[in-house]
CSV table of C-alpha atoms in Angstrom, one decimal:
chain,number,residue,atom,x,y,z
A,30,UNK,CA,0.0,0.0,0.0
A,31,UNK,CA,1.2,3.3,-0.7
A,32,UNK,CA,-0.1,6.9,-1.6
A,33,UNK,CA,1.8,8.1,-4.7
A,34,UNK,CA,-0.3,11.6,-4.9
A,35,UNK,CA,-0.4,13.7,-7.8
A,36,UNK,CA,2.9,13.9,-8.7
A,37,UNK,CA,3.8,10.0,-8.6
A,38,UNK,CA,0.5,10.4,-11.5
A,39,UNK,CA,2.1,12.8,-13.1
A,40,UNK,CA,5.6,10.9,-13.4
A,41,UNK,CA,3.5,7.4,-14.7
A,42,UNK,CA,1.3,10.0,-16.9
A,43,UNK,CA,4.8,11.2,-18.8
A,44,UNK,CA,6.0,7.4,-19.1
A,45,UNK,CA,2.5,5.9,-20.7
A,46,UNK,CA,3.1,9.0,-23.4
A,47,UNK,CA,6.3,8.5,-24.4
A,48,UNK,CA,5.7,6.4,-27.8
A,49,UNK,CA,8.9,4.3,-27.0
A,50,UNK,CA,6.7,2.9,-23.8
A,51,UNK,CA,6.2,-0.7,-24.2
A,52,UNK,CA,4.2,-1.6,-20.6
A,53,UNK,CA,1.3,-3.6,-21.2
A,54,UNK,CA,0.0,-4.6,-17.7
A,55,UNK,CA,0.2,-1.7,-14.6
A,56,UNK,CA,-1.6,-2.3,-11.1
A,57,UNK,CA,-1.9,0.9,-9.1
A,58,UNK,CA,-4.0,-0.8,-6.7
A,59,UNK,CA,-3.9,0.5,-2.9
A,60,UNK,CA,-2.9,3.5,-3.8
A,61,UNK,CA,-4.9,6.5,-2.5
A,62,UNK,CA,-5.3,7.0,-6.1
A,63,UNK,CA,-8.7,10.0,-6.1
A,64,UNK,CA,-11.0,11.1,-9.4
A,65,UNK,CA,-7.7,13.9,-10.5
A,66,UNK,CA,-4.9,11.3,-10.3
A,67,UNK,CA,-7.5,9.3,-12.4
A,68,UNK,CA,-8.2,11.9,-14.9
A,69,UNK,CA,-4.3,12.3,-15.4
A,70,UNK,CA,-3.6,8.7,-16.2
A,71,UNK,CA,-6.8,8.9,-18.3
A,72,UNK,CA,-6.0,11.4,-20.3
A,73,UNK,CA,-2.0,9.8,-20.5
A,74,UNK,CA,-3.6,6.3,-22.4
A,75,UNK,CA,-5.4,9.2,-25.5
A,76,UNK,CA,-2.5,7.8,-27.8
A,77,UNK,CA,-1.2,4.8,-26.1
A,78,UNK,CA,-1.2,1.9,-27.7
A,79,UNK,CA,0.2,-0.7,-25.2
A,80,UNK,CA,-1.1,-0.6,-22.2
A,81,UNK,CA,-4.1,-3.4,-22.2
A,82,UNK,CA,-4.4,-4.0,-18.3
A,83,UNK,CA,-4.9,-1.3,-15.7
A,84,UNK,CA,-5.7,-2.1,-11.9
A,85,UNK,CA,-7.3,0.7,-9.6
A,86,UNK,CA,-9.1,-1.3,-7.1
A,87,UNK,CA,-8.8,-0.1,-3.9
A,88,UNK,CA,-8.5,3.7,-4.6
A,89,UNK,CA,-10.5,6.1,-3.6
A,90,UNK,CA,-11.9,6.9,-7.5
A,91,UNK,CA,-15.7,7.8,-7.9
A,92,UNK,CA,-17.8,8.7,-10.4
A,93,UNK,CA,-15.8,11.5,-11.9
A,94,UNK,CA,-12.7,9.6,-12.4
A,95,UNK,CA,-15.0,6.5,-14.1
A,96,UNK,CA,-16.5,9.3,-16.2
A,97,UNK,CA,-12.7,10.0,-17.6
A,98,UNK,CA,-12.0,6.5,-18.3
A,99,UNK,CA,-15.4,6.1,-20.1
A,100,UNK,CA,-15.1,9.3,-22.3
A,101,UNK,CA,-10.9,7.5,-22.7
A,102,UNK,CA,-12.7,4.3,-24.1
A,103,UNK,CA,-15.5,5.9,-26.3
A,104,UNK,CA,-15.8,9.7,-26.7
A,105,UNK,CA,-19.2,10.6,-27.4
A,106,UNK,CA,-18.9,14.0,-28.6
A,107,UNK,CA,-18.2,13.3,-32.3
A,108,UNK,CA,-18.2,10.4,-35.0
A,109,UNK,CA,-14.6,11.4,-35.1
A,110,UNK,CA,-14.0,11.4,-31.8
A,111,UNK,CA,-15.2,7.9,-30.7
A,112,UNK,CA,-13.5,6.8,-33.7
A,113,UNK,CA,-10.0,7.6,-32.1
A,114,UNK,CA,-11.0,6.5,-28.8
A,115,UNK,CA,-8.2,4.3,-26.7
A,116,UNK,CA,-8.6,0.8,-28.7
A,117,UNK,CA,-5.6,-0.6,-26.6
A,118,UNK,CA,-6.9,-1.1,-23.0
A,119,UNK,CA,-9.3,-4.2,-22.6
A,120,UNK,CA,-9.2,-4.8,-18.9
A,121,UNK,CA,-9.9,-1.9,-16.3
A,122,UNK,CA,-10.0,-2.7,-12.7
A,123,UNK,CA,-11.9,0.1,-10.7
A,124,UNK,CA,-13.2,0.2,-7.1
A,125,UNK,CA,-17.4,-0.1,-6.6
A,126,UNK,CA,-18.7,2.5,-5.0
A,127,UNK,CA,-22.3,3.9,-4.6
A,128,UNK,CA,-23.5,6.3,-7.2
A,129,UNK,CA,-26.9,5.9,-9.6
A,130,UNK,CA,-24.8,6.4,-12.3
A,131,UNK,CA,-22.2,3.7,-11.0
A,132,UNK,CA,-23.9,0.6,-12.8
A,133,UNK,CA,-24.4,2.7,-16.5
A,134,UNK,CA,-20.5,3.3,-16.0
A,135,UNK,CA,-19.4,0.1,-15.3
A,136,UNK,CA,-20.9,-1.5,-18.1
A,137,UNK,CA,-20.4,1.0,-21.1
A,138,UNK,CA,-16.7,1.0,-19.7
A,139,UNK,CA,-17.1,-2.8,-20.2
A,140,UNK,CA,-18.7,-2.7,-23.5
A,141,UNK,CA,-16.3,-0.4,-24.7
A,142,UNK,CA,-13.0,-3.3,-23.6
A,143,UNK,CA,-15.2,-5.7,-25.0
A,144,UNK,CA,-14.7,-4.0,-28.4
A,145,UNK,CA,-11.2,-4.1,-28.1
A,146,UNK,CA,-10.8,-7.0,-27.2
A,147,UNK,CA,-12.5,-8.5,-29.9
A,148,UNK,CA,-10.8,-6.6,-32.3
A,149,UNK,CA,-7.6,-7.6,-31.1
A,150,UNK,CA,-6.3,-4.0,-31.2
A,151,UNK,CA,-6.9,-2.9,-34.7
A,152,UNK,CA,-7.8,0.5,-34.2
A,153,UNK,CA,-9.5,0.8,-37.3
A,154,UNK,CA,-12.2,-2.2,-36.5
A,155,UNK,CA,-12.5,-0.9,-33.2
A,156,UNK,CA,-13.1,2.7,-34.4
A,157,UNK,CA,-15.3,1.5,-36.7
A,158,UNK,CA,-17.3,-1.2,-33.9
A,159,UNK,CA,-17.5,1.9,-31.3
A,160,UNK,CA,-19.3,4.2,-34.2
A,161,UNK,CA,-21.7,1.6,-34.8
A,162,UNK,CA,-22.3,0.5,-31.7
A,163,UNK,CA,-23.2,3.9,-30.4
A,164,UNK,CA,-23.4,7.3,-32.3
A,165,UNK,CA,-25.7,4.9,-34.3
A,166,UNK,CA,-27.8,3.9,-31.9
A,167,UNK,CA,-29.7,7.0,-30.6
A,168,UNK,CA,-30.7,4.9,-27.1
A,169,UNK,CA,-27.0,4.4,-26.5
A,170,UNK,CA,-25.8,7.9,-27.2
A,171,UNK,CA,-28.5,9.6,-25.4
A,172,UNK,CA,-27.5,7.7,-22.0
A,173,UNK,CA,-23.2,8.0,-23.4
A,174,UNK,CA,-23.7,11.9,-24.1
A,175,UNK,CA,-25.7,12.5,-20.3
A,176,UNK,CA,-22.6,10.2,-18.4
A,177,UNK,CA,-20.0,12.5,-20.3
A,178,UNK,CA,-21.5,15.7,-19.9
A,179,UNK,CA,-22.4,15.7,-24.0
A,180,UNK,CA,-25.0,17.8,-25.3
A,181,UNK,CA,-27.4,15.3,-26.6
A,182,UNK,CA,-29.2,16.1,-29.9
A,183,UNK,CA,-30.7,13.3,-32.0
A,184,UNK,CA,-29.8,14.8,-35.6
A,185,UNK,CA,-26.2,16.7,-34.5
A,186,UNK,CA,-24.8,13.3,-35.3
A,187,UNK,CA,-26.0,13.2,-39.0
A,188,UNK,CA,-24.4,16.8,-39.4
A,189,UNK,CA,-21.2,15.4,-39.4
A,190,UNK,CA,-22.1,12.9,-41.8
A,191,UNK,CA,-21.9,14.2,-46.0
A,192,UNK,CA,-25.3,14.2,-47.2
A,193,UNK,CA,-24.6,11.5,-50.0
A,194,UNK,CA,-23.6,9.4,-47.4
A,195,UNK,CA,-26.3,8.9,-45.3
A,196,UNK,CA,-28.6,6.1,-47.3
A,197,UNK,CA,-25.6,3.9,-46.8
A,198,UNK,CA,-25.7,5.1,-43.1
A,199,UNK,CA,-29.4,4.6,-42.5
A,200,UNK,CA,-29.1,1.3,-44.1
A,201,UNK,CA,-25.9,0.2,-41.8
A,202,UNK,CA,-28.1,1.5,-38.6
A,203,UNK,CA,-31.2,0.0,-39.4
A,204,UNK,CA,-29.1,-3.5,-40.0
A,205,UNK,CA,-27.4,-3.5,-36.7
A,206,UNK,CA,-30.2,-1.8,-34.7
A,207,UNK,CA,-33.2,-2.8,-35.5
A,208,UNK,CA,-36.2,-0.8,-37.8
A,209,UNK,CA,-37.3,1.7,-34.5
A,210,UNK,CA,-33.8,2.8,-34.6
A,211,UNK,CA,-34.0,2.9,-38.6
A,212,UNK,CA,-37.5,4.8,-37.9
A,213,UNK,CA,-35.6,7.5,-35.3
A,214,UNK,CA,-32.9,8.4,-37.7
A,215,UNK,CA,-35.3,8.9,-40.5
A,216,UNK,CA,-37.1,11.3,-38.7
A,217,UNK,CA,-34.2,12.7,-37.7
A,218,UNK,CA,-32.5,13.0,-40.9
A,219,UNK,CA,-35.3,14.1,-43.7
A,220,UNK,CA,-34.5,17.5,-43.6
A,221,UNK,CA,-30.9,16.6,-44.9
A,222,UNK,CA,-32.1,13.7,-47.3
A,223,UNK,CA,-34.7,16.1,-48.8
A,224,UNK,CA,-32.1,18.4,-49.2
A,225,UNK,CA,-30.2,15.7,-51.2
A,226,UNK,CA,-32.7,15.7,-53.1
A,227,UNK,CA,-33.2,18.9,-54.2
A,228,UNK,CA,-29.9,19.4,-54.7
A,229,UNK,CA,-30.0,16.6,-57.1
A,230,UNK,CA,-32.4,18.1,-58.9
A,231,UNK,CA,-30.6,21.2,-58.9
A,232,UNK,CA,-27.5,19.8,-59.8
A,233,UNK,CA,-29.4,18.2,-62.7
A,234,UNK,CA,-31.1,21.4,-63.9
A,235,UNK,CA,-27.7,23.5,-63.9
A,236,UNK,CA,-26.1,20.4,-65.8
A,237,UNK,CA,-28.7,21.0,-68.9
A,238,UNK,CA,-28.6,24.3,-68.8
A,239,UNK,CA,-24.2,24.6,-68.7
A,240,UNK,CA,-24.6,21.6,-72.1
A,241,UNK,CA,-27.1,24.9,-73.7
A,242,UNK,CA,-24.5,27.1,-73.2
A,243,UNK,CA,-22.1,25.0,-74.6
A,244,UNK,CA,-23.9,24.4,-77.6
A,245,UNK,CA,-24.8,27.5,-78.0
A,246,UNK,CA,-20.8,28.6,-77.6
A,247,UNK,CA,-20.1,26.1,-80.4
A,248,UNK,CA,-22.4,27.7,-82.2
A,249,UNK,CA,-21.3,30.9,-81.8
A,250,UNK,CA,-17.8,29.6,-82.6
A,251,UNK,CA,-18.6,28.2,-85.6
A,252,UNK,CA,-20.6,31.2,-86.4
A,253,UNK,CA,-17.3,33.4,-86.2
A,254,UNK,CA,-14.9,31.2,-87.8
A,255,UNK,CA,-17.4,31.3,-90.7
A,256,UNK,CA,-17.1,35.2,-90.9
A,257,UNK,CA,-13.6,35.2,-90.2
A,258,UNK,CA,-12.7,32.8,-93.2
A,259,UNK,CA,-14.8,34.3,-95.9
A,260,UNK,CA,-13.6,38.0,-94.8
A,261,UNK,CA,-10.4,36.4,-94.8
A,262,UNK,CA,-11.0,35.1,-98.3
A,263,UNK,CA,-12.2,38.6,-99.8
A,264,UNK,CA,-9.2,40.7,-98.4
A,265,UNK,CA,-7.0,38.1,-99.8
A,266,UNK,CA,-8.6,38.2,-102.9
A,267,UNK,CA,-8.7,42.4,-103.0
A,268,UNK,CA,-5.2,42.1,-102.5
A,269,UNK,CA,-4.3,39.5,-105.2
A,270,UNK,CA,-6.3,41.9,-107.8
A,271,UNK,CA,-4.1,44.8,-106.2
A,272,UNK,CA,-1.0,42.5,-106.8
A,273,UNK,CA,-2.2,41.7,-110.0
A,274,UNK,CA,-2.8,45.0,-111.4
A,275,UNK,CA,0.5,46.6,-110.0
A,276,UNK,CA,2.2,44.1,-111.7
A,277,UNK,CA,0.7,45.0,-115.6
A,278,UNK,CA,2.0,48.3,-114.0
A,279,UNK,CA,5.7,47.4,-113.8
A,280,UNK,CA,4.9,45.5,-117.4
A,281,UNK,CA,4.1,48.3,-118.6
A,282,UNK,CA,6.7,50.9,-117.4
A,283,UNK,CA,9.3,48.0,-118.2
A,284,UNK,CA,7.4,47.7,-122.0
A,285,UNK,CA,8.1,51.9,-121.9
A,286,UNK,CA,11.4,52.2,-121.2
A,287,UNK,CA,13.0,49.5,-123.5
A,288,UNK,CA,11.0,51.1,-126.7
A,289,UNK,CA,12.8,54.8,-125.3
A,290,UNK,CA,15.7,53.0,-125.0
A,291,UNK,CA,15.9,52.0,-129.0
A,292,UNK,CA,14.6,55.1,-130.0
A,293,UNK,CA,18.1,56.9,-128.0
């Protein structure tokens, strides 16, 4: 048993970030260890990707220092957020204590492991799993978002998503969630798909009319070229005739001075 404070946090904090640390298993337990020494070592394991067993049993940690180990697992505050969520740590020993809230904790702290575990550290299929799993299912976020302090709003979600995207989306939430949850997110989202569509149709529209234009360019083009050749075609032509006669000129003047020339 010992009480390693703040600053013995602090020092462990600086080792789990260093990129060359390797430790895969640490037991703090018996350690005095309160919710801020918790929320350092949290915050420590945002890019570590070793450490898969952490012991805190026996510390003094309540609900806020769960609450920084939850939002370490699965940050609920954006797509892109949960998506880089700590896909390393798979087992997390914390001390019970009472709270309403402890039991909610506990198990999306669980459920969160569980999904790294079964993706064996691939943060990719993990990022992917946690996404699924929760920012598309509105039940789950809605209880996620109130535990970590996250503004809940049924359609922010979708925001984040481009507009094209979201059939494929729907689709992927309905499969995995079941048709209410497909129902909720269509509710939620026809603003944006109608806006799809009339962008389509917009789209389309501005498409026709940009080919008109072209057309109508070519045919202007055409049009000009036209003009250009057969003006081109007449000067040439005034100028031959120019040529032409300047030429019987010089004849002429050469005719005239080889008759004065025999005359002399």
């Amino acid at each position: 048993r010992n009480n390693i404070g703040k600053e013995g946090c602090r020092s462990i904090a600086k080792l789990l970030q260093r990129e060359s640390s390797a430790l895969r298993v640490l037991v703090l337990t018996s350690n005095e260890i309160g919710d801020e020494e918790a929320e350092i070592l949290a915050n420590s394991l945002k890019h570590n990707t070793k450490l898969a067993d952490l012991s805190l049993g026996n510390n003094k940690i309540k609900e806020k220092g769960c609450r920084a180990f939850l939002k370490l697992l699965n940050d609920v505050s954006s797509i892109e957020r949960t998506y880089n969520s700590n896909h390393t740590l798979t087992t997390l020993l914390l001390p019970d204590f009472t709270s309403s809230n402890y039991t909610k904790l506990a198990k999306h702290i669980a459920s969160a492991m569980k999904i790294n575990e079964e993706n064996g550290g691939n943060s990719h299929d993990a990022g992917q799993a946690k996404v699924i799993a929760t920012q598309l299912n509105s039940i789950t976020r809605m209880e996620l978002s109130s535990l970590q302090g996250v503004e809940y709003s049924h359609s922010r979600i979708y925001s984040e998503i481009e507009p094209v995207l979201l059939p494929n989306i729907l689709a992927l939430g309905g499969e995995k969630h079941g048709q209410n949850e497909l129902y909720r997110v269509l509710i939620a989202t026809v603003p944006d798909l109608a806006s799809i569509v009339n962008e389509k149709v917009a789209l389309t529209e501005r498409m026709a009319e940009n080919v008109a234009q072209i057309a109508a360019l070519n045919a202007e083009y055409t049009r000009q070229i036209a003009a250009l050749t057969a003006e081109h075609l007449r000067q040439t032509a005034d100028l031959d005739d120019k040529n032409l006669e300047m030429g019987k000129k010089i004849e002429a003047i050469e005719s005239g001075g080889g008759k004065q020339s025999m005359i002399d």
